[in-house]
Amino acid sequence: MNDQDWRSAAPVAKLRDYARSRSWRIGTQPRVVLSHGVRYLSSRTTFKASDLQIEFCTPDQLKKKPAVSDLVFGRHFTDHMLEIYWDDKAGWGQPRITPFHDLRLHPAAKVLHYAVELFEGMKAFRGRDDEIRLFRPDKNMERMNRTAARSALPNFDGNELIEILKKLISIDQEWVPHAESSSLYIRPTMIGTEPTLGVQRPTNALLFVILSPVGPYFSSGFKPVSLLADPEFVRAWPGGCGMMKMGSNYGPTLAIQKIAEERGLQQVLWLFGPDHKITEVGAMNIMVFLDKGNGEKELVTPPLHGLILPGVTRDTLLTLGRQWGEFTVSERDITMAEVVQAESEGKLLEIFGAGTAAVVTPVGEIHYQGKVIKMPTLKPEESLAQRYFNTIKEIQYGHVSHEWSVPIE
Amino acid sequence: MNDQDWRSAAPVAKLRDYARSRSWRIGTQPRVVLSHGVRYLSSRTTFKASDLQIEFCTPDQLKKKPAVSDLVFGRHFTDHMLEIYWDDKAGWGQPRITPFHDLRLHPAAKVLHYAVELFEGMKAFRGRDDEIRLFRPDKNMERMNRTAARSALPNFDGNELIEILKKLISIDQEWVPHAESSSLYIRPTMIGTEPTLGVQRPTNALLFVILSPVGPYFSSGFKPVSLLADPEFVRAWPGGCGMMKMGSNYGPTLAIQKIAEERGLQQVLWLFGPDHKITEVGAMNIMVFLDKGNGEKELVTPPLHGLILPGVTRDTLLTLGRQWGEFTVSERDITMAEVVQAESEGKLLEIFGAGTAAVVTPVGEIHYQGKVIKMPTLKPEESLAQRYFNTIKEIQYGHVSHEWSVPIE
């Protein structure tokens, strides 16, 4: 009830008590207690995995795990979470794993007014050998730091966060589903918590991570989705932040997503410019597979010119496609006119979305300016989307050994 | 610690107890208790002032009021706040005024990930007759509802919120400063609270209002500010949400504001398009006052074409200017080239920002592509910005009677 006491006082007090009794601490870094019991590592520019403190759940705090068949994306959360506070004078505080709990935020916290917030999306997979693996976590850490700099939020050493994530997942490892349709979604988030209303860079922030066991992102599974392509609504623009994973890229899309759903369509295809360039689909990158007519095929995705999120799955598909060497892999602009013409000439093979949540999502049809552009029906063995899905799944679930797959212990 | 229990459980439990004892309730609307003790008005499309419940601070909860000379914008908050919950099935809950407190949010609340958030900025003024007045609150309510619709957040009856705001301000009336340099800033805010990670319209929201006694927005007072105009950074774009008061318009600006400050400048001048149209300044609308050369003068501000926030102060300045009839009032595009040329010909009279927080803010110089465009030095009696500032102040502080000024009781 005190407007100064905004920094998640309850868990901090609990942690202080905990430190005196049953805390498990790695490392012996000297610490400074600044205020509210939050210990900062004197002006540290990064936190360290070796400073991690852990408060385990008591038996009565453990939650019941949902059945794999009941998993809806991002609805269930595990028993523990990670929190790391930052202060512009003192730097990063100690990383703390605690029982999952509500955040206490001052109602003037900048995140609630000015969208001072960013996130990442990653996954952990239980392999057929029962080992748990992350997929290319270094890519997420690089992007999170890039987004933080653009968001006026603090940077950190991504390797330290990966080490801490491994520990967090290890603690909640029973939440990593025992099914290859499912995985553990990891949501690192950073928010500006300074409780003042000036439109300025926050002097305080919180990095937190929550974990969510997930089934397929779309309840329809690996079924083609239908898209609304309306050039009236623009997701990102030159000089903006379309290439950053900031909350501000998502809020303005929800009303348009609702319009699509009201028309019976699943997702929005985002266009840009007078020539209606294809940019992204929903919250995914987009891939267009074309028959070039001379026995050649081309996989096209828009280049990273500032309007496009540099997706980890996007990079994975491009890298695999180039390794296979069976078709041209192009990062180039592609317009709706080119898609419409390719479809009319029978040269449009497939369109699919690419992202961490759904991996690969085939597109069935696009509703655009009164027309419906339908994709050809393919047998699974003919589908490039399906081939990508299978290949990535084999890497993620440890069917094959791959440098992209990083075991948590 | 329960991930289902995300709806500010502590204050709700307190309110439930309160309802049994010393609650003060207006009206006798039938209510449905749905969950967590939050009472919803069955599928109501708006809340009602007549359903307001109030829990007053206990004497030990009352805070010390800062001296007027110590008031920094948005740093101090009053003793009470307003909360109204919304649920897509049940509609709006009961409005509740409670002691100022932290919000408890589930860490997956959509506001923290996808910037599902909007706000308004209003002020209450203590007149020389000691009466407290709002300034054009209906304009803020209209804009808040427009922004809510674009944000996939719920609408409500703005007149009901105005009535509730009057009550809230009345309760905290000792916080309305007794000085004409100061006022009570009112921050209505709405956030999406549904605790799931799908990128979709939230099924739960919270409207809250906090109050902050404020001095001048800029600590320098009514002194000219210097601006950074860098066309590399774009605030808003066609097909986007620049005309909405959504959090997502502000987060991406903080890093640029920081760049300006590091160069010793106070604010950012936002440009758009290859011809570098002037759009806004910092979080304010912009006004350019030109000498047309033939004894005519023109006040120019960009038109409401979707990139510009329809500011209440902007509308006030345009309306007053047209009433005065002494110069042309133009809502038209104006480019940096036109400003540079006007300055070189001695025809650039003044540039100033217009917004609720600072009212009118004169611009001293613009740093643009290696050039510094300086405004002419004016005596206060020559300045249009000063004349506007004085005129609005006379209305806001009750020196004159005006329909824009709305007494709180």
mmCIF file of N, CA and C in Angstrom, chain B residues 170-285:
data_model
loop_
_atom_site.group_PDB
_atom_site.id
_atom_site.type_symbol
_atom_site.label_atom_id
_atom_site.label_comp_id
_atom_site.label_asym_id
_atom_site.label_seq_id
_atom_site.Cartn_x
_atom_site.Cartn_y
_atom_site.Cartn_z
ATOM 1 N N SER B 170 -12.555 14.417 -5.409
ATOM 2 C CA SER B 170 -13.145 15.022 -4.223
ATOM 3 C C SER B 170 -12.585 14.386 -2.946
ATOM 4 N N ILE B 171 -12.422 13.071 -2.976
ATOM 5 C CA ILE B 171 -11.872 12.368 -1.807
ATOM 6 C C ILE B 171 -10.428 12.804 -1.547
ATOM 7 N N ASP B 172 -9.654 12.953 -2.636
ATOM 8 C CA ASP B 172 -8.243 13.345 -2.493
ATOM 9 C C ASP B 172 -8.038 14.839 -2.769
ATOM 10 N N GLN B 173 -9.065 15.653 -2.481
ATOM 11 C CA GLN B 173 -8.999 17.061 -2.895
ATOM 12 C C GLN B 173 -7.877 17.840 -2.242
ATOM 13 N N GLU B 174 -7.408 17.380 -1.062
ATOM 14 C CA GLU B 174 -6.300 18.106 -0.428
ATOM 15 C C GLU B 174 -4.998 17.945 -1.211
ATOM 16 N N TRP B 175 -4.998 16.997 -2.161
ATOM 17 C CA TRP B 175 -3.820 16.791 -3.009
ATOM 18 C C TRP B 175 -3.805 17.723 -4.223
ATOM 19 N N VAL B 176 -4.895 18.437 -4.463
ATOM 20 C CA VAL B 176 -4.889 19.377 -5.596
ATOM 21 C C VAL B 176 -4.147 20.618 -5.127
ATOM 22 N N PRO B 177 -2.972 20.892 -5.738
ATOM 23 C CA PRO B 177 -2.096 21.939 -5.184
ATOM 24 C C PRO B 177 -2.781 23.309 -5.125
ATOM 25 N N HIS B 178 -2.405 24.067 -4.092
ATOM 26 C CA HIS B 178 -2.882 25.442 -3.929
ATOM 27 C C HIS B 178 -1.901 26.390 -4.603
ATOM 28 N N ALA B 179 -1.644 26.183 -5.876
ATOM 29 C CA ALA B 179 -0.678 27.036 -6.580
ATOM 30 C C ALA B 179 -0.985 26.950 -8.059
ATOM 31 N N GLU B 180 -0.950 28.083 -8.753
ATOM 32 C CA GLU B 180 -1.303 28.081 -10.168
ATOM 33 C C GLU B 180 -0.179 27.568 -11.061
ATOM 34 N N SER B 181 0.978 27.277 -10.488
ATOM 35 C CA SER B 181 2.015 26.609 -11.273
ATOM 36 C C SER B 181 1.765 25.100 -11.307
ATOM 37 N N SER B 182 0.776 24.645 -10.537
ATOM 38 C CA SER B 182 0.626 23.210 -10.305
ATOM 39 C C SER B 182 -0.821 22.767 -10.497
ATOM 40 N N SER B 183 -0.986 21.454 -10.556
ATOM 41 C CA SER B 183 -2.320 20.898 -10.746
ATOM 42 C C SER B 183 -2.295 19.434 -10.324
ATOM 43 N N LEU B 184 -3.458 18.781 -10.441
ATOM 44 C CA LEU B 184 -3.526 17.352 -10.143
ATOM 45 C C LEU B 184 -3.644 16.617 -11.470
ATOM 46 N N TYR B 185 -2.622 15.846 -11.809
ATOM 47 C CA TYR B 185 -2.641 15.080 -13.048
ATOM 48 C C TYR B 185 -3.439 13.805 -12.817
ATOM 49 N N ILE B 186 -4.306 13.488 -13.779
ATOM 50 C CA ILE B 186 -5.200 12.330 -13.667
ATOM 51 C C ILE B 186 -4.797 11.335 -14.742
ATOM 52 N N ARG B 187 -4.523 10.104 -14.366
ATOM 53 C CA ARG B 187 -4.055 9.110 -15.319
ATOM 54 C C ARG B 187 -4.999 7.899 -15.375
ATOM 55 N N PRO B 188 -6.067 7.982 -16.197
ATOM 56 C CA PRO B 188 -6.866 6.779 -16.452
ATOM 57 C C PRO B 188 -6.056 5.817 -17.324
ATOM 58 N N THR B 189 -6.086 4.558 -16.990
ATOM 59 C CA THR B 189 -5.276 3.540 -17.671
ATOM 60 C C THR B 189 -6.140 2.295 -17.856
ATOM 61 N N MET B 190 -5.969 1.594 -18.974
ATOM 62 C CA MET B 190 -6.642 0.296 -19.108
ATOM 63 C C MET B 190 -5.631 -0.721 -19.591
ATOM 64 N N ILE B 191 -5.629 -1.891 -18.966
ATOM 65 C CA ILE B 191 -4.645 -2.929 -19.300
ATOM 66 C C ILE B 191 -5.355 -4.269 -19.488
ATOM 67 N N GLY B 192 -4.819 -5.090 -20.375
ATOM 68 C CA GLY B 192 -5.317 -6.454 -20.579
ATOM 69 C C GLY B 192 -4.667 -7.372 -19.563
ATOM 70 N N THR B 193 -5.469 -8.049 -18.754
ATOM 71 C CA THR B 193 -4.919 -8.821 -17.633
ATOM 72 C C THR B 193 -5.014 -10.329 -17.813
ATOM 73 N N GLU B 194 -5.657 -10.780 -18.886
ATOM 74 C CA GLU B 194 -5.799 -12.232 -19.067
ATOM 75 C C GLU B 194 -4.427 -12.916 -19.027
ATOM 76 N N PRO B 195 -4.288 -13.954 -18.180
ATOM 77 C CA PRO B 195 -2.967 -14.540 -17.962
ATOM 78 C C PRO B 195 -2.661 -15.687 -18.911
ATOM 79 N N THR B 196 -2.689 -15.432 -20.213
ATOM 80 C CA THR B 196 -2.344 -16.464 -21.199
ATOM 81 C C THR B 196 -1.491 -15.828 -22.291
ATOM 82 N N LEU B 197 -0.659 -16.648 -22.941
ATOM 83 C CA LEU B 197 0.355 -16.113 -23.867
ATOM 84 C C LEU B 197 -0.082 -16.091 -25.331
ATOM 85 N N GLY B 198 -1.279 -16.528 -25.666
ATOM 86 C CA GLY B 198 -1.745 -16.427 -27.048
ATOM 87 C C GLY B 198 -1.820 -14.960 -27.465
ATOM 88 N N VAL B 199 -1.433 -14.679 -28.730
ATOM 89 C CA VAL B 199 -1.485 -13.296 -29.207
ATOM 90 C C VAL B 199 -2.916 -13.027 -29.660
ATOM 91 N N GLN B 200 -3.769 -12.748 -28.712
ATOM 92 C CA GLN B 200 -5.204 -12.574 -28.966
ATOM 93 C C GLN B 200 -5.797 -11.554 -28.024
ATOM 94 N N ARG B 201 -6.940 -11.052 -28.415
ATOM 95 C CA ARG B 201 -7.728 -10.114 -27.610
ATOM 96 C C ARG B 201 -7.895 -10.647 -26.187
ATOM 97 N N PRO B 202 -7.658 -9.820 -25.172
ATOM 98 C CA PRO B 202 -7.783 -10.312 -23.797
ATOM 99 C C PRO B 202 -9.242 -10.505 -23.381
ATOM 100 N N THR B 203 -9.468 -11.517 -22.584
ATOM 101 C CA THR B 203 -10.813 -11.757 -22.049
ATOM 102 C C THR B 203 -11.012 -11.052 -20.714
ATOM 103 N N ASN B 204 -9.940 -10.455 -20.192
ATOM 104 C CA ASN B 204 -10.041 -9.741 -18.920
ATOM 105 C C ASN B 204 -9.233 -8.460 -18.994
ATOM 106 N N ALA B 205 -9.757 -7.443 -18.354
ATOM 107 C CA ALA B 205 -9.073 -6.152 -18.369
ATOM 108 C C ALA B 205 -9.308 -5.440 -17.047
ATOM 109 N N LEU B 206 -8.473 -4.443 -16.805
ATOM 110 C CA LEU B 206 -8.603 -3.604 -15.620
ATOM 111 C C LEU B 206 -8.481 -2.154 -16.049
ATOM 112 N N LEU B 207 -9.478 -1.367 -15.681
ATOM 113 C CA LEU B 207 -9.375 0.080 -15.836
ATOM 114 C C LEU B 207 -9.001 0.618 -14.462
ATOM 115 N N PHE B 208 -7.907 1.371 -14.393
ATOM 116 C CA PHE B 208 -7.571 1.989 -13.108
ATOM 117 C C PHE B 208 -7.205 3.444 -13.321
ATOM 118 N N VAL B 209 -7.337 4.218 -12.261
ATOM 119 C CA VAL B 209 -7.021 5.646 -12.332
ATOM 120 C C VAL B 209 -6.175 6.004 -11.125
ATOM 121 N N ILE B 210 -5.039 6.657 -11.390
ATOM 122 C CA ILE B 210 -4.210 7.185 -10.308
ATOM 123 C C ILE B 210 -4.081 8.689 -10.497
ATOM 124 N N LEU B 211 -3.804 9.383 -9.408
ATOM 125 C CA LEU B 211 -3.744 10.846 -9.396
ATOM 126 C C LEU B 211 -2.378 11.280 -8.899
ATOM 127 N N SER B 212 -1.832 12.307 -9.522
ATOM 128 C CA SER B 212 -0.486 12.745 -9.177
ATOM 129 C C SER B 212 -0.420 14.265 -9.165
ATOM 130 N N PRO B 213 -0.114 14.862 -8.001
ATOM 131 C CA PRO B 213 0.056 16.329 -7.991
ATOM 132 C C PRO B 213 1.319 16.673 -8.774
ATOM 133 N N VAL B 214 1.204 17.629 -9.691
ATOM 134 C CA VAL B 214 2.346 17.917 -10.569
ATOM 135 C C VAL B 214 2.655 19.402 -10.628
ATOM 136 N N GLY B 215 3.940 19.680 -10.789
ATOM 137 C CA GLY B 215 4.398 21.027 -11.108
ATOM 138 C C GLY B 215 4.503 21.132 -12.613
ATOM 139 N N PRO B 216 5.302 22.075 -13.116
ATOM 140 C CA PRO B 216 5.511 22.168 -14.564
ATOM 141 C C PRO B 216 6.141 20.876 -15.086
ATOM 142 N N TYR B 217 5.748 20.427 -16.313
ATOM 143 C CA TYR B 217 6.273 19.162 -16.860
ATOM 144 C C TYR B 217 7.780 19.224 -17.020
ATOM 145 N N PHE B 218 8.260 20.327 -17.571
ATOM 146 C CA PHE B 218 9.702 20.495 -17.718
ATOM 147 C C PHE B 218 10.220 21.273 -16.521
ATOM 148 N N SER B 219 11.275 20.755 -15.902
ATOM 149 C CA SER B 219 11.765 21.405 -14.694
ATOM 150 C C SER B 219 12.245 22.821 -15.017
ATOM 151 N N SER B 220 12.552 23.059 -16.302
ATOM 152 C CA SER B 220 12.990 24.408 -16.685
ATOM 153 C C SER B 220 11.833 25.406 -16.746
ATOM 154 N N GLY B 221 10.582 24.923 -16.580
ATOM 155 C CA GLY B 221 9.436 25.822 -16.612
ATOM 156 C C GLY B 221 9.108 26.268 -18.028
ATOM 157 N N PHE B 222 8.605 27.511 -18.199
ATOM 158 C CA PHE B 222 8.201 27.992 -19.529
ATOM 159 C C PHE B 222 9.426 28.521 -20.273
ATOM 160 N N LYS B 223 10.406 27.643 -20.451
ATOM 161 C CA LYS B 223 11.611 28.026 -21.173
ATOM 162 C C LYS B 223 11.665 27.228 -22.457
ATOM 163 N N PRO B 224 12.219 27.802 -23.523
ATOM 164 C CA PRO B 224 12.257 27.076 -24.792
ATOM 165 C C PRO B 224 13.059 25.777 -24.675
ATOM 166 N N VAL B 225 12.576 24.731 -25.333
ATOM 167 C CA VAL B 225 13.294 23.459 -25.359
ATOM 168 C C VAL B 225 13.988 23.303 -26.715
ATOM 169 N N SER B 226 15.026 22.490 -26.717
ATOM 170 C CA SER B 226 15.749 22.211 -27.968
ATOM 171 C C SER B 226 15.397 20.799 -28.424
ATOM 172 N N LEU B 227 15.305 20.619 -29.743
ATOM 173 C CA LEU B 227 14.778 19.370 -30.310
ATOM 174 C C LEU B 227 15.793 18.678 -31.213
ATOM 175 N N LEU B 228 15.767 17.354 -31.175
ATOM 176 C CA LEU B 228 16.500 16.534 -32.137
ATOM 177 C C LEU B 228 15.514 16.076 -33.217
ATOM 178 N N ALA B 229 15.792 16.432 -34.475
ATOM 179 C CA ALA B 229 14.933 15.987 -35.583
ATOM 180 C C ALA B 229 15.761 15.061 -36.470
ATOM 181 N N ASP B 230 15.585 13.753 -36.308
ATOM 182 C CA ASP B 230 16.353 12.770 -37.070
ATOM 183 C C ASP B 230 15.373 11.894 -37.842
ATOM 184 N N PRO B 231 15.340 12.062 -39.185
ATOM 185 C CA PRO B 231 14.340 11.326 -39.970
ATOM 186 C C PRO B 231 14.528 9.808 -39.936
ATOM 187 N N GLU B 232 15.626 9.332 -39.344
ATOM 188 C CA GLU B 232 15.858 7.892 -39.270
ATOM 189 C C GLU B 232 14.820 7.201 -38.383
ATOM 190 N N PHE B 233 14.277 7.931 -37.429
ATOM 191 C CA PHE B 233 13.351 7.338 -36.468
ATOM 192 C C PHE B 233 11.938 7.840 -36.718
ATOM 193 N N VAL B 234 11.006 6.931 -36.896
ATOM 194 C CA VAL B 234 9.641 7.286 -37.276
ATOM 195 C C VAL B 234 8.690 6.841 -36.163
ATOM 196 N N ARG B 235 7.886 7.777 -35.674
ATOM 197 C CA ARG B 235 6.976 7.488 -34.568
ATOM 198 C C ARG B 235 5.736 6.738 -35.006
ATOM 199 N N ALA B 236 5.113 7.155 -36.122
ATOM 200 C CA ALA B 236 3.830 6.600 -36.549
ATOM 201 C C ALA B 236 3.798 6.555 -38.068
ATOM 202 N N TRP B 237 2.871 5.781 -38.606
ATOM 203 C CA TRP B 237 2.877 5.530 -40.044
ATOM 204 C C TRP B 237 1.444 5.226 -40.484
ATOM 205 N N PRO B 238 1.160 5.434 -41.788
ATOM 206 C CA PRO B 238 -0.190 5.156 -42.286
ATOM 207 C C PRO B 238 -0.540 3.669 -42.092
ATOM 208 N N GLY B 239 -1.737 3.402 -41.635
ATOM 209 C CA GLY B 239 -2.134 2.020 -41.352
ATOM 210 C C GLY B 239 -1.767 1.577 -39.951
ATOM 211 N N GLY B 240 -1.109 2.465 -39.185
ATOM 212 C CA GLY B 240 -0.735 2.152 -37.813
ATOM 213 C C GLY B 240 -1.670 2.825 -36.819
ATOM 214 N N CYS B 241 -1.149 3.116 -35.629
ATOM 215 C CA CYS B 241 -1.990 3.584 -34.525
ATOM 216 C C CYS B 241 -1.556 4.930 -33.965
ATOM 217 N N GLY B 242 -0.879 5.762 -34.781
ATOM 218 C CA GLY B 242 -0.350 7.026 -34.279
ATOM 219 C C GLY B 242 -1.397 7.947 -33.686
ATOM 220 N N MET B 243 -2.668 7.767 -34.097
ATOM 221 C CA MET B 243 -3.743 8.641 -33.614
ATOM 222 C C MET B 243 -4.383 8.108 -32.337
ATOM 223 N N MET B 244 -3.846 7.021 -31.801
ATOM 224 C CA MET B 244 -4.415 6.413 -30.604
ATOM 225 C C MET B 244 -3.482 6.622 -29.408
ATOM 226 N N LYS B 245 -4.063 6.713 -28.221
ATOM 227 C CA LYS B 245 -3.229 6.881 -27.030
ATOM 228 C C LYS B 245 -2.951 5.511 -26.421
ATOM 229 N N MET B 246 -2.190 4.709 -27.180
ATOM 230 C CA MET B 246 -1.837 3.354 -26.779
ATOM 231 C C MET B 246 -0.400 3.345 -26.273
ATOM 232 N N GLY B 247 -0.118 2.493 -25.279
ATOM 233 C CA GLY B 247 1.244 2.376 -24.773
ATOM 234 C C GLY B 247 2.257 2.101 -25.865
ATOM 235 N N SER B 248 1.822 1.346 -26.879
ATOM 236 C CA SER B 248 2.758 0.930 -27.934
ATOM 237 C C SER B 248 3.302 2.093 -28.751
ATOM 238 N N ASN B 249 2.706 3.273 -28.681
ATOM 239 C CA ASN B 249 3.265 4.439 -29.363
ATOM 240 C C ASN B 249 4.429 5.066 -28.595
ATOM 241 N N TYR B 250 4.589 4.694 -27.336
ATOM 242 C CA TYR B 250 5.541 5.400 -26.480
ATOM 243 C C TYR B 250 6.820 4.606 -26.228
ATOM 244 N N GLY B 251 6.693 3.278 -25.961
ATOM 245 C CA GLY B 251 7.873 2.461 -25.673
ATOM 246 C C GLY B 251 8.993 2.649 -26.690
ATOM 247 N N PRO B 252 8.657 2.560 -28.004
ATOM 248 C CA PRO B 252 9.731 2.680 -28.998
ATOM 249 C C PRO B 252 10.391 4.063 -29.040
ATOM 250 N N THR B 253 9.813 5.065 -28.396
ATOM 251 C CA THR B 253 10.393 6.417 -28.461
ATOM 252 C C THR B 253 11.450 6.655 -27.377
ATOM 253 N N LEU B 254 11.482 5.795 -26.356
ATOM 254 C CA LEU B 254 12.327 6.116 -25.191
ATOM 255 C C LEU B 254 13.812 6.114 -25.537
ATOM 256 N N ALA B 255 14.229 5.167 -26.380
ATOM 257 C CA ALA B 255 15.653 5.106 -26.733
ATOM 258 C C ALA B 255 16.052 6.344 -27.539
ATOM 259 N N ILE B 256 15.131 6.861 -28.350
ATOM 260 C CA ILE B 256 15.438 8.041 -29.161
ATOM 261 C C ILE B 256 15.474 9.287 -28.270
ATOM 262 N N GLN B 257 14.547 9.327 -27.321
ATOM 263 C CA GLN B 257 14.547 10.411 -26.334
ATOM 264 C C GLN B 257 15.872 10.434 -25.572
ATOM 265 N N LYS B 258 16.378 9.242 -25.285
ATOM 266 C CA LYS B 258 17.662 9.137 -24.576
ATOM 267 C C LYS B 258 18.807 9.666 -25.449
ATOM 268 N N ILE B 259 18.769 9.363 -26.740
ATOM 269 C CA ILE B 259 19.791 9.884 -27.668
ATOM 270 C C ILE B 259 19.761 11.417 -27.650
ATOM 271 N N ALA B 260 18.539 11.983 -27.715
ATOM 272 C CA ALA B 260 18.406 13.442 -27.673
ATOM 273 C C ALA B 260 19.026 13.997 -26.395
ATOM 274 N N GLU B 261 18.704 13.373 -25.273
ATOM 275 C CA GLU B 261 19.223 13.874 -23.990
ATOM 276 C C GLU B 261 20.740 13.767 -23.931
ATOM 277 N N GLU B 262 21.283 12.688 -24.492
ATOM 278 C CA GLU B 262 22.745 12.540 -24.485
ATOM 279 C C GLU B 262 23.421 13.620 -25.321
ATOM 280 N N ARG B 263 22.676 14.177 -26.277
ATOM 281 C CA ARG B 263 23.236 15.283 -27.067
ATOM 282 C C ARG B 263 22.901 16.641 -26.449
ATOM 283 N N GLY B 264 22.354 16.625 -25.249
ATOM 284 C CA GLY B 264 22.034 17.865 -24.550
ATOM 285 C C GLY B 264 20.744 18.509 -25.018
ATOM 286 N N LEU B 265 19.913 17.754 -25.755
ATOM 287 C CA LEU B 265 18.637 18.292 -26.244
ATOM 288 C C LEU B 265 17.502 17.722 -25.384
ATOM 289 N N GLN B 266 16.360 18.426 -25.361
ATOM 290 C CA GLN B 266 15.306 18.009 -24.439
ATOM 291 C C GLN B 266 14.296 17.029 -25.020
ATOM 292 N N GLN B 267 13.990 17.184 -26.314
ATOM 293 C CA GLN B 267 12.892 16.390 -26.870
ATOM 294 C C GLN B 267 13.213 15.988 -28.299
ATOM 295 N N VAL B 268 12.375 15.056 -28.820
ATOM 296 C CA VAL B 268 12.528 14.594 -30.195
ATOM 297 C C VAL B 268 11.435 15.222 -31.055
ATOM 298 N N LEU B 269 11.822 15.739 -32.222
ATOM 299 C CA LEU B 269 10.851 16.196 -33.212
ATOM 300 C C LEU B 269 10.673 15.052 -34.205
ATOM 301 N N TRP B 270 9.456 14.515 -34.290
ATOM 302 C CA TRP B 270 9.214 13.334 -35.124
ATOM 303 C C TRP B 270 8.864 13.755 -36.539
ATOM 304 N N LEU B 271 9.616 13.201 -37.492
ATOM 305 C CA LEU B 271 9.407 13.515 -38.904
ATOM 306 C C LEU B 271 8.817 12.293 -39.607
ATOM 307 N N PHE B 272 8.210 12.542 -40.768
ATOM 308 C CA PHE B 272 7.658 11.421 -41.537
ATOM 309 C C PHE B 272 7.804 11.660 -43.030
ATOM 310 N N GLY B 273 8.189 10.606 -43.720
ATOM 311 C CA GLY B 273 8.165 10.614 -45.176
ATOM 312 C C GLY B 273 9.435 11.184 -45.777
ATOM 313 N N PRO B 274 9.611 10.980 -47.089
ATOM 314 C CA PRO B 274 10.830 11.436 -47.755
ATOM 315 C C PRO B 274 10.992 12.956 -47.704
ATOM 316 N N ASP B 275 9.884 13.687 -47.556
ATOM 317 C CA ASP B 275 9.979 15.153 -47.481
ATOM 318 C C ASP B 275 10.052 15.658 -46.033
ATOM 319 N N HIS B 276 10.220 14.738 -45.094
ATOM 320 C CA HIS B 276 10.418 15.104 -43.685
ATOM 321 C C HIS B 276 9.310 16.023 -43.160
ATOM 322 N N LYS B 277 8.100 15.530 -43.272
ATOM 323 C CA LYS B 277 6.977 16.243 -42.669
ATOM 324 C C LYS B 277 7.136 16.265 -41.154
ATOM 325 N N ILE B 278 6.773 17.375 -40.548
ATOM 326 C CA ILE B 278 6.757 17.494 -39.089
ATOM 327 C C ILE B 278 5.471 16.841 -38.577
ATOM 328 N N THR B 279 5.571 15.985 -37.566
ATOM 329 C CA THR B 279 4.349 15.331 -37.076
ATOM 330 C C THR B 279 4.051 15.674 -35.609
ATOM 331 N N GLU B 280 4.968 15.294 -34.708
ATOM 332 C CA GLU B 280 4.748 15.593 -33.290
ATOM 333 C C GLU B 280 6.084 15.942 -32.651
ATOM 334 N N VAL B 281 6.022 16.449 -31.438
ATOM 335 C CA VAL B 281 7.247 16.749 -30.703
ATOM 336 C C VAL B 281 7.174 16.060 -29.337
ATOM 337 N N GLY B 282 8.134 15.155 -29.092
ATOM 338 C CA GLY B 282 8.078 14.370 -27.863
ATOM 339 C C GLY B 282 6.733 13.662 -27.818
ATOM 340 N N ALA B 283 5.966 13.859 -26.757
ATOM 341 C CA ALA B 283 4.625 13.299 -26.664
ATOM 342 C C ALA B 283 3.586 14.418 -26.780
ATOM 343 N N MET B 284 3.904 15.440 -27.599
ATOM 344 C CA MET B 284 2.998 16.591 -27.765
ATOM 345 C C MET B 284 2.670 16.797 -29.240
ATOM 346 N N ASN B 285 1.572 17.478 -29.503
ATOM 347 C CA ASN B 285 1.310 17.997 -30.842
ATOM 348 C C ASN B 285 2.214 19.195 -31.076
#
